[in-house]
mmCIF file of N, CA, C and O in Angstrom:
data_model
loop_
_atom_site.group_PDB
_atom_site.id
_atom_site.type_symbol
_atom_site.label_atom_id
_atom_site.label_comp_id
_atom_site.label_asym_id
_atom_site.label_seq_id
_atom_site.Cartn_x
_atom_site.Cartn_y
_atom_site.Cartn_z
ATOM 1 N N MET K 1 0.893 -1.211 -0.076
ATOM 2 C CA MET K 1 -0.015 0.091 -0.215
ATOM 3 C C MET K 1 0.800 1.293 0.016
ATOM 4 O O MET K 1 1.863 1.416 0.535
ATOM 5 N N MET K 2 0.406 2.249 -1.019
ATOM 6 C CA MET K 2 1.387 3.223 -1.187
ATOM 7 C C MET K 2 0.783 4.465 -0.482
ATOM 8 O O MET K 2 -0.496 4.548 -0.461
ATOM 9 N N PRO K 3 1.482 5.589 0.233
ATOM 10 C CA PRO K 3 0.789 6.408 0.590
ATOM 11 C C PRO K 3 0.122 7.495 -0.409
ATOM 12 O O PRO K 3 0.545 7.457 -1.399
ATOM 13 N N LEU K 4 -0.602 8.151 0.292
ATOM 14 C CA LEU K 4 -1.582 9.001 -0.731
ATOM 15 C C LEU K 4 -0.857 10.078 -1.598
ATOM 16 O O LEU K 4 -0.862 10.167 -2.632
ATOM 17 N N TRP K 5 0.000 10.718 -0.866
ATOM 18 C CA TRP K 5 0.908 11.578 -1.593
ATOM 19 C C TRP K 5 1.588 11.078 -2.710
ATOM 20 O O TRP K 5 1.762 11.722 -3.811
ATOM 21 N N LEU K 6 2.131 9.985 -2.616
ATOM 22 C CA LEU K 6 2.954 9.095 -3.590
ATOM 23 C C LEU K 6 1.952 8.594 -4.571
ATOM 24 O O LEU K 6 2.603 8.909 -5.924
ATOM 25 N N ASP K 7 0.790 8.419 -4.035
ATOM 26 C CA ASP K 7 -0.189 7.830 -5.349
ATOM 27 C C ASP K 7 -0.331 9.194 -6.146
ATOM 28 O O ASP K 7 -0.432 8.846 -7.368
ATOM 29 N N LEU K 8 -0.388 10.388 -5.512
ATOM 30 C CA LEU K 8 -1.138 11.400 -6.254
ATOM 31 C C LEU K 8 0.255 11.871 -7.145
ATOM 32 O O LEU K 8 -0.066 12.358 -8.232
ATOM 33 N N LEU K 9 1.365 11.497 -6.827
ATOM 34 C CA LEU K 9 2.424 12.067 -7.450
ATOM 35 C C LEU K 9 2.588 11.099 -9.023
ATOM 36 O O LEU K 9 3.025 11.948 -9.982
ATOM 37 N N ARG K 10 1.899 10.073 -8.793
ATOM 38 C CA ARG K 10 2.117 9.221 -9.777
ATOM 39 C C ARG K 10 1.034 9.294 -10.971
ATOM 40 O O ARG K 10 1.036 8.788 -12.086
ATOM 41 N N THR K 11 0.157 9.912 -10.604
ATOM 42 C CA THR K 11 -1.081 10.267 -11.293
ATOM 43 C C THR K 11 -0.672 11.248 -12.477
ATOM 44 O O THR K 11 -0.165 12.176 -12.395
ATOM 45 N N PRO K 12 -1.303 10.997 -13.755
ATOM 46 C CA PRO K 12 -0.934 11.671 -14.950
ATOM 47 C C PRO K 12 -1.742 12.806 -14.730
ATOM 48 O O PRO K 12 -2.729 13.111 -14.267
ATOM 49 N N MET K 13 -0.808 14.034 -15.203
ATOM 50 C CA MET K 13 -1.304 15.621 -14.923
ATOM 51 C C MET K 13 -1.731 15.876 -16.436
ATOM 52 O O MET K 13 -1.450 15.246 -17.481
ATOM 53 N N ALA K 14 -2.346 17.015 -16.492
ATOM 54 C CA ALA K 14 -2.835 17.494 -17.841
ATOM 55 C C ALA K 14 -1.662 18.099 -18.483
ATOM 56 O O ALA K 14 -0.631 18.199 -18.248
ATOM 57 N N ALA K 15 -1.668 17.805 -20.062
ATOM 58 C CA ALA K 15 -0.680 18.154 -20.879
ATOM 59 C C ALA K 15 -0.529 19.757 -20.764
ATOM 60 O O ALA K 15 -1.336 20.593 -20.372
ATOM 61 N N PRO K 16 0.884 20.092 -21.141
ATOM 62 C CA PRO K 16 1.005 21.511 -21.140
ATOM 63 C C PRO K 16 -0.133 22.130 -22.162
ATOM 64 O O PRO K 16 -0.039 21.511 -23.249
ATOM 65 N N GLU K 17 -0.137 23.396 -21.623
ATOM 66 C CA GLU K 17 -1.201 23.896 -22.876
ATOM 67 C C GLU K 17 -0.426 24.515 -24.011
ATOM 68 O O GLU K 17 0.618 25.554 -23.788
ATOM 69 N N THR K 18 -0.745 24.339 -25.133
ATOM 70 C CA THR K 18 -0.050 24.936 -26.356
ATOM 71 C C THR K 18 -0.557 26.200 -26.463
ATOM 72 O O THR K 18 -1.852 26.710 -26.049
ATOM 73 N N PRO K 19 -0.095 27.281 -27.479
ATOM 74 C CA PRO K 19 -0.732 28.441 -27.715
ATOM 75 C C PRO K 19 -2.208 28.567 -28.067
ATOM 76 O O PRO K 19 -2.939 29.287 -27.930
ATOM 77 N N PHE K 20 -2.132 27.390 -29.142
ATOM 78 C CA PHE K 20 -3.609 27.231 -29.856
ATOM 79 C C PHE K 20 -4.659 26.900 -28.957
ATOM 80 O O PHE K 20 -5.316 27.729 -28.620
ATOM 81 N N LEU K 21 -4.497 26.112 -27.740
ATOM 82 C CA LEU K 21 -5.314 25.598 -26.887
ATOM 83 C C LEU K 21 -5.491 26.935 -25.936
ATOM 84 O O LEU K 21 -6.766 27.193 -25.421
ATOM 85 N N ARG K 22 -4.638 27.761 -25.509
ATOM 86 C CA ARG K 22 -4.753 28.862 -24.781
ATOM 87 C C ARG K 22 -5.625 29.783 -25.427
ATOM 88 O O ARG K 22 -6.764 30.302 -24.880
ATOM 89 N N VAL K 23 -5.663 30.123 -26.759
ATOM 90 C CA VAL K 23 -6.338 30.777 -27.515
ATOM 91 C C VAL K 23 -7.892 30.529 -27.570
ATOM 92 O O VAL K 23 -8.788 31.117 -27.558
ATOM 93 N N MET K 24 -8.090 29.137 -27.644
ATOM 94 C CA MET K 24 -9.343 28.548 -27.686
ATOM 95 C C MET K 24 -10.027 28.659 -26.285
ATOM 96 O O MET K 24 -11.264 28.834 -26.503
ATOM 97 N N ARG K 25 -9.150 28.577 -25.039
ATOM 98 C CA ARG K 25 -9.834 28.687 -23.955
ATOM 99 C C ARG K 25 -10.245 30.298 -23.741
ATOM 100 O O ARG K 25 -11.142 30.575 -23.181
ATOM 101 N N TYR K 26 -9.483 31.045 -24.128
ATOM 102 C CA TYR K 26 -9.697 32.558 -24.075
ATOM 103 C C TYR K 26 -10.965 32.868 -24.897
ATOM 104 O O TYR K 26 -11.892 33.344 -24.498
ATOM 105 N N VAL K 27 -10.991 32.242 -26.128
ATOM 106 C CA VAL K 27 -12.271 32.420 -26.681
ATOM 107 C C VAL K 27 -13.508 31.850 -26.118
ATOM 108 O O VAL K 27 -14.397 32.544 -26.025
ATOM 109 N N TRP K 28 -13.325 30.687 -25.170
ATOM 110 C CA TRP K 28 -14.520 30.233 -24.796
ATOM 111 C C TRP K 28 -14.905 30.888 -23.534
ATOM 112 O O TRP K 28 -16.066 31.001 -23.552
ATOM 113 N N GLN K 29 -13.930 31.307 -22.814
ATOM 114 C CA GLN K 29 -14.232 32.233 -21.585
ATOM 115 C C GLN K 29 -14.917 33.716 -22.013
ATOM 116 O O GLN K 29 -15.824 34.110 -21.166
ATOM 117 N N GLY K 30 -14.595 34.138 -23.268
ATOM 118 C CA GLY K 30 -15.179 35.561 -23.416
ATOM 119 C C GLY K 30 -16.429 35.334 -24.249
ATOM 120 O O GLY K 30 -17.308 35.884 -23.773
ATOM 121 N N LEU K 31 -16.648 34.187 -24.788
ATOM 122 C CA LEU K 31 -18.062 33.873 -25.157
ATOM 123 C C LEU K 31 -18.987 33.492 -24.370
ATOM 124 O O LEU K 31 -20.203 34.052 -24.016
ATOM 125 N N CYS K 32 -18.541 32.890 -22.946
ATOM 126 C CA CYS K 32 -19.316 32.756 -21.834
ATOM 127 C C CYS K 32 -19.519 33.973 -21.050
ATOM 128 O O CYS K 32 -20.640 34.337 -20.461
ATOM 129 N N LEU K 33 -18.385 34.811 -21.024
ATOM 130 C CA LEU K 33 -18.749 36.072 -20.605
ATOM 131 C C LEU K 33 -19.521 36.914 -21.155
ATOM 132 O O LEU K 33 -20.680 37.523 -20.629
ATOM 133 N N ALA K 34 -19.876 36.888 -22.417
ATOM 134 C CA ALA K 34 -20.576 37.506 -23.181
ATOM 135 C C ALA K 34 -22.061 37.239 -23.128
ATOM 136 O O ALA K 34 -22.978 37.890 -22.868
ATOM 137 N N LEU K 35 -22.087 35.785 -23.294
ATOM 138 C CA LEU K 35 -23.481 35.083 -22.942
ATOM 139 C C LEU K 35 -23.950 35.519 -21.316
ATOM 140 O O LEU K 35 -25.285 35.927 -21.156
ATOM 141 N N ALA K 36 -23.177 35.496 -20.397
ATOM 142 C CA ALA K 36 -23.244 35.740 -19.103
ATOM 143 C C ALA K 36 -24.119 37.311 -18.836
ATOM 144 O O ALA K 36 -24.791 37.738 -18.037
ATOM 145 N N THR K 37 -23.434 38.107 -19.821
ATOM 146 C CA THR K 37 -23.553 39.559 -19.782
ATOM 147 C C THR K 37 -24.762 39.886 -20.542
ATOM 148 O O THR K 37 -25.777 40.856 -20.185
ATOM 149 N N THR K 38 -24.985 39.360 -21.718
ATOM 150 C CA THR K 38 -26.451 39.436 -22.339
ATOM 151 C C THR K 38 -27.666 39.183 -21.988
ATOM 152 O O THR K 38 -28.638 39.751 -22.270
ATOM 153 N N ILE K 39 -27.692 38.153 -21.370
ATOM 154 C CA ILE K 39 -28.885 37.578 -20.696
ATOM 155 C C ILE K 39 -29.670 38.520 -19.635
ATOM 156 O O ILE K 39 -30.732 38.587 -19.752
ATOM 157 N N PRO K 40 -28.691 38.629 -18.672
ATOM 158 C CA PRO K 40 -29.555 39.760 -17.987
ATOM 159 C C PRO K 40 -29.959 41.305 -18.524
ATOM 160 O O PRO K 40 -30.839 41.859 -18.170
ATOM 161 N N LEU K 41 -29.419 41.426 -19.518
ATOM 162 C CA LEU K 41 -29.604 42.781 -20.242
ATOM 163 C C LEU K 41 -30.799 42.339 -21.384
ATOM 164 O O LEU K 41 -30.546 43.500 -22.526
ATOM 165 N N LEU K 42 -31.552 41.425 -21.368
ATOM 166 C CA LEU K 42 -32.423 40.977 -22.423
ATOM 167 C C LEU K 42 -33.395 42.028 -22.709
ATOM 168 O O LEU K 42 -33.585 42.417 -23.706
ATOM 169 N N ALA K 43 -33.875 42.434 -21.451
ATOM 170 C CA ALA K 43 -35.083 43.651 -21.733
ATOM 171 C C ALA K 43 -34.611 44.964 -22.476
ATOM 172 O O ALA K 43 -35.089 45.245 -23.193
ATOM 173 N N PRO K 44 -33.338 45.622 -21.814
ATOM 174 C CA PRO K 44 -32.872 46.670 -22.613
ATOM 175 C C PRO K 44 -32.163 46.277 -24.228
ATOM 176 O O PRO K 44 -32.641 47.073 -25.154
ATOM 177 N N LEU K 45 -31.792 45.291 -24.321
ATOM 178 C CA LEU K 45 -31.551 44.800 -25.678
ATOM 179 C C LEU K 45 -32.833 44.689 -26.289
ATOM 180 O O LEU K 45 -32.691 45.172 -27.819
ATOM 181 N N LYS K 46 -33.739 44.199 -25.918
ATOM 182 C CA LYS K 46 -34.944 43.991 -26.620
ATOM 183 C C LYS K 46 -35.453 45.234 -27.108
ATOM 184 O O LYS K 46 -36.216 45.555 -28.295
ATOM 185 N N HIS K 47 -35.515 46.348 -26.204
ATOM 186 C CA HIS K 47 -35.948 47.584 -26.578
ATOM 187 C C HIS K 47 -35.095 48.302 -27.652
ATOM 188 O O HIS K 47 -35.550 48.983 -28.467
ATOM 189 N N LEU K 48 -33.734 48.061 -27.674
ATOM 190 C CA LEU K 48 -32.791 48.453 -28.722
ATOM 191 C C LEU K 48 -32.970 48.124 -30.064
ATOM 192 O O LEU K 48 -33.182 48.561 -31.222
ATOM 193 N N LEU K 49 -33.054 46.782 -29.844
ATOM 194 C CA LEU K 49 -32.741 45.698 -30.975
ATOM 195 C C LEU K 49 -34.004 44.780 -31.688
ATOM 196 O O LEU K 49 -33.939 44.148 -32.609
ATOM 197 N N ASP K 50 -34.964 45.147 -30.816
ATOM 198 C CA ASP K 50 -36.368 44.327 -31.103
ATOM 199 C C ASP K 50 -35.970 43.025 -31.240
ATOM 200 O O ASP K 50 -35.507 42.287 -30.288
ATOM 201 N N VAL K 51 -36.563 41.978 -32.167
ATOM 202 C CA VAL K 51 -36.230 40.528 -32.205
ATOM 203 C C VAL K 51 -34.840 39.899 -32.605
ATOM 204 O O VAL K 51 -34.685 39.094 -31.768
ATOM 205 N N ARG K 52 -34.051 41.067 -33.034
ATOM 206 C CA ARG K 52 -32.738 40.842 -33.031
ATOM 207 C C ARG K 52 -32.091 40.278 -31.887
ATOM 208 O O ARG K 52 -31.053 39.610 -31.770
ATOM 209 N N ALA K 53 -32.375 40.904 -30.692
ATOM 210 C CA ALA K 53 -31.889 40.745 -29.531
ATOM 211 C C ALA K 53 -31.816 39.044 -29.086
ATOM 212 O O ALA K 53 -31.044 38.713 -28.510
ATOM 213 N N SER K 54 -33.126 38.581 -29.220
ATOM 214 C CA SER K 54 -33.191 37.377 -28.989
ATOM 215 C C SER K 54 -32.205 36.302 -29.924
ATOM 216 O O SER K 54 -31.812 35.140 -29.519
ATOM 217 N N LEU K 55 -32.406 36.789 -31.249
ATOM 218 C CA LEU K 55 -31.156 36.216 -32.021
ATOM 219 C C LEU K 55 -30.102 36.086 -31.715
ATOM 220 O O LEU K 55 -29.167 35.256 -31.996
ATOM 221 N N LEU K 56 -29.635 37.312 -31.273
ATOM 222 C CA LEU K 56 -28.114 37.633 -30.672
ATOM 223 C C LEU K 56 -27.821 36.667 -29.630
ATOM 224 O O LEU K 56 -26.662 36.031 -29.719
ATOM 225 N N ILE K 57 -28.786 36.505 -28.553
ATOM 226 C CA ILE K 57 -28.423 35.617 -27.614
ATOM 227 C C ILE K 57 -28.579 34.202 -27.861
ATOM 228 O O ILE K 57 -27.743 33.444 -27.681
ATOM 229 N N ALA K 58 -29.389 33.941 -28.726
ATOM 230 C CA ALA K 58 -29.570 32.602 -29.346
ATOM 231 C C ALA K 58 -28.321 32.128 -30.169
ATOM 232 O O ALA K 58 -27.683 30.766 -29.930
ATOM 233 N N GLY K 59 -27.783 32.713 -30.938
ATOM 234 C CA GLY K 59 -26.621 32.751 -31.592
ATOM 235 C C GLY K 59 -25.368 32.722 -30.761
ATOM 236 O O GLY K 59 -24.427 31.835 -30.953
ATOM 237 N N LEU K 60 -25.464 33.465 -29.724
ATOM 238 C CA LEU K 60 -24.200 33.279 -28.562
ATOM 239 C C LEU K 60 -24.362 31.915 -27.827
ATOM 240 O O LEU K 60 -23.334 31.211 -27.727
ATOM 241 N N ILE K 61 -25.587 31.518 -27.716
ATOM 242 C CA ILE K 61 -25.289 30.085 -26.781
ATOM 243 C C ILE K 61 -25.336 28.944 -27.824
ATOM 244 O O ILE K 61 -24.400 28.290 -27.502
ATOM 245 N N LEU K 62 -25.513 29.076 -29.026
ATOM 246 C CA LEU K 62 -25.197 28.115 -30.082
ATOM 247 C C LEU K 62 -23.706 28.334 -30.259
ATOM 248 O O LEU K 62 -22.894 27.277 -30.283
ATOM 249 N N LEU K 63 -22.951 29.320 -30.612
ATOM 250 C CA LEU K 63 -21.653 29.383 -30.631
ATOM 251 C C LEU K 63 -20.802 29.260 -29.543
ATOM 252 O O LEU K 63 -19.777 28.616 -29.628
ATOM 253 N N THR K 64 -21.164 29.523 -28.348
ATOM 254 C CA THR K 64 -20.593 29.001 -27.223
ATOM 255 C C THR K 64 -20.795 27.370 -27.033
ATOM 256 O O THR K 64 -19.623 26.831 -26.451
ATOM 257 N N ALA K 65 -21.724 26.968 -27.217
ATOM 258 C CA ALA K 65 -21.730 25.486 -27.185
ATOM 259 C C ALA K 65 -21.127 24.622 -27.998
ATOM 260 O O ALA K 65 -20.393 23.789 -27.659
ATOM 261 N N THR K 66 -21.003 25.214 -29.468
ATOM 262 C CA THR K 66 -20.394 24.690 -30.312
ATOM 263 C C THR K 66 -18.772 24.797 -30.130
ATOM 264 O O THR K 66 -17.881 23.783 -29.939
ATOM 265 N N HIS K 67 -18.097 25.778 -29.746
ATOM 266 C CA HIS K 67 -16.887 26.170 -29.376
ATOM 267 C C HIS K 67 -16.573 25.255 -28.539
ATOM 268 O O HIS K 67 -15.449 24.828 -28.060
ATOM 269 N N GLY K 68 -17.173 25.351 -27.148
ATOM 270 C CA GLY K 68 -17.037 24.516 -26.127
ATOM 271 C C GLY K 68 -16.593 23.137 -26.150
ATOM 272 O O GLY K 68 -15.769 22.422 -25.788
ATOM 273 N N LEU K 69 -17.638 22.470 -26.960
ATOM 274 C CA LEU K 69 -17.701 21.138 -27.485
ATOM 275 C C LEU K 69 -16.080 20.916 -28.219
ATOM 276 O O LEU K 69 -15.538 19.942 -28.018
ATOM 277 N N ILE K 70 -15.901 21.709 -29.112
ATOM 278 C CA ILE K 70 -14.755 21.442 -30.102
ATOM 279 C C ILE K 70 -13.509 21.727 -29.001
ATOM 280 O O ILE K 70 -12.799 20.890 -29.205
ATOM 281 N N TYR K 71 -13.458 22.644 -27.936
ATOM 282 C CA TYR K 71 -12.532 22.922 -27.363
ATOM 283 C C TYR K 71 -12.134 21.805 -26.094
ATOM 284 O O TYR K 71 -10.928 21.278 -26.040
ATOM 285 N N PHE K 72 -13.135 21.412 -25.755
ATOM 286 C CA PHE K 72 -12.899 20.322 -24.587
ATOM 287 C C PHE K 72 -12.640 18.907 -25.357
ATOM 288 O O PHE K 72 -12.197 18.099 -25.081
ATOM 289 N N ARG K 73 -13.087 18.716 -26.664
ATOM 290 C CA ARG K 73 -12.516 17.707 -27.535
ATOM 291 C C ARG K 73 -11.111 17.569 -27.710
ATOM 292 O O ARG K 73 -10.448 16.448 -27.441
ATOM 293 N N VAL K 74 -10.942 18.781 -28.078
ATOM 294 C CA VAL K 74 -9.126 18.673 -28.409
ATOM 295 C C VAL K 74 -8.330 19.234 -27.195
ATOM 296 O O VAL K 74 -7.498 18.498 -27.418
ATOM 297 N N LYS K 75 -8.962 19.453 -26.217
ATOM 298 C CA LYS K 75 -8.280 19.505 -24.882
ATOM 299 C C LYS K 75 -7.866 18.050 -24.136
ATOM 300 O O LYS K 75 -6.937 17.618 -23.783
ATOM 301 N N ASN K 76 -9.053 17.215 -24.393
ATOM 302 C CA ASN K 76 -9.175 15.997 -23.874
ATOM 303 C C ASN K 76 -8.059 15.231 -24.797
ATOM 304 O O ASN K 76 -7.399 14.350 -24.123
ATOM 305 N N ARG K 77 -8.426 15.393 -26.024
ATOM 306 C CA ARG K 77 -7.224 14.567 -26.943
ATOM 307 C C ARG K 77 -5.776 15.037 -26.644
ATOM 308 O O ARG K 77 -4.823 13.936 -26.561
ATOM 309 N N ALA K 78 -5.672 16.152 -26.022
ATOM 310 C CA ALA K 78 -4.187 16.561 -26.049
ATOM 311 C C ALA K 78 -3.847 16.003 -24.500
ATOM 312 O O ALA K 78 -2.805 15.620 -24.435
ATOM 313 N N ASP K 79 -4.577 15.988 -23.661
ATOM 314 C CA ASP K 79 -4.409 15.419 -22.176
ATOM 315 C C ASP K 79 -4.204 13.887 -22.441
ATOM 316 O O ASP K 79 -3.253 13.456 -21.879
ATOM 317 N N ASN K 80 -4.832 13.507 -23.155
ATOM 318 C CA ASN K 80 -4.821 11.913 -23.190
ATOM 319 C C ASN K 80 -3.825 11.467 -24.341
ATOM 320 O O ASN K 80 -3.163 10.321 -24.058
ATOM 321 N N GLY K 81 -3.088 12.322 -24.824
ATOM 322 C CA GLY K 81 -2.000 11.950 -26.061
ATOM 323 C C GLY K 81 -0.758 11.750 -25.299
ATOM 324 O O GLY K 81 -0.135 10.847 -25.723
ATOM 325 N N GLY K 82 -0.583 12.297 -24.103
ATOM 326 C CA GLY K 82 0.825 11.852 -23.360
ATOM 327 C C GLY K 82 0.771 10.792 -22.634
ATOM 328 O O GLY K 82 1.656 10.458 -22.166
ATOM 329 N N ILE K 83 -0.542 10.244 -22.536
ATOM 330 C CA ILE K 83 -0.564 9.032 -21.574
ATOM 331 C C ILE K 83 -0.257 7.778 -22.277
ATOM 332 O O ILE K 83 -0.842 7.584 -23.287
ATOM 333 N N GLY K 84 0.407 6.881 -22.034
ATOM 334 C CA GLY K 84 0.894 5.808 -22.670
ATOM 335 C C GLY K 84 0.076 4.607 -22.398
ATOM 336 O O GLY K 84 -0.904 4.812 -21.896
ATOM 337 N N GLN K 85 0.662 3.750 -23.083
ATOM 338 C CA GLN K 85 -0.387 2.550 -22.810
ATOM 339 C C GLN K 85 -0.557 1.795 -21.420
ATOM 340 O O GLN K 85 0.749 2.010 -21.057
ATOM 341 N N PRO K 86 -1.360 1.302 -20.855
ATOM 342 C CA PRO K 86 -1.268 0.742 -19.525
ATOM 343 C C PRO K 86 -0.003 -0.323 -19.495
ATOM 344 O O PRO K 86 0.185 -1.208 -20.332
ATOM 345 N N GLY K 87 0.770 -0.287 -18.410
ATOM 346 C CA GLY K 87 2.001 -1.281 -18.306
ATOM 347 C C GLY K 87 3.167 -0.714 -19.035
ATOM 348 O O GLY K 87 4.341 -1.245 -18.891
ATOM 349 N N GLU K 88 3.096 0.453 -19.652
ATOM 350 C CA GLU K 88 4.163 0.974 -20.602
ATOM 351 C C GLU K 88 5.018 1.695 -19.410
ATOM 352 O O GLU K 88 4.473 2.634 -18.676
ATOM 353 N N GLY K 89 6.204 1.433 -19.322
ATOM 354 C CA GLY K 89 7.451 2.456 -18.533
ATOM 355 C C GLY K 89 7.307 2.134 -17.106
ATOM 356 O O GLY K 89 7.764 2.693 -16.076
ATOM 357 N N GLU K 90 6.376 1.011 -16.658
ATOM 358 C CA GLU K 90 6.459 0.387 -15.198
ATOM 359 C C GLU K 90 7.511 -0.536 -15.036
ATOM 360 O O GLU K 90 7.934 -1.251 -15.920
#
């Protein structure tokens, strides 16, 4: 039985973040922030933009979800890329 701290040291960590992944993360965070600020402002936006305000928010939701799925898939692939096959290197 190995101590917990030693077991945690042997656990694979996330892959180093590449510049491409960093940009993708910043874009995703920006989309989330934009969506979080436009939803409470729906009433003033509807007054200014009429029906286009709802379309704007719907587009932000779709864009945020799509970019998030792509980002997390690429991030997961990068994290799992550095992990060797079971039994390798032991």
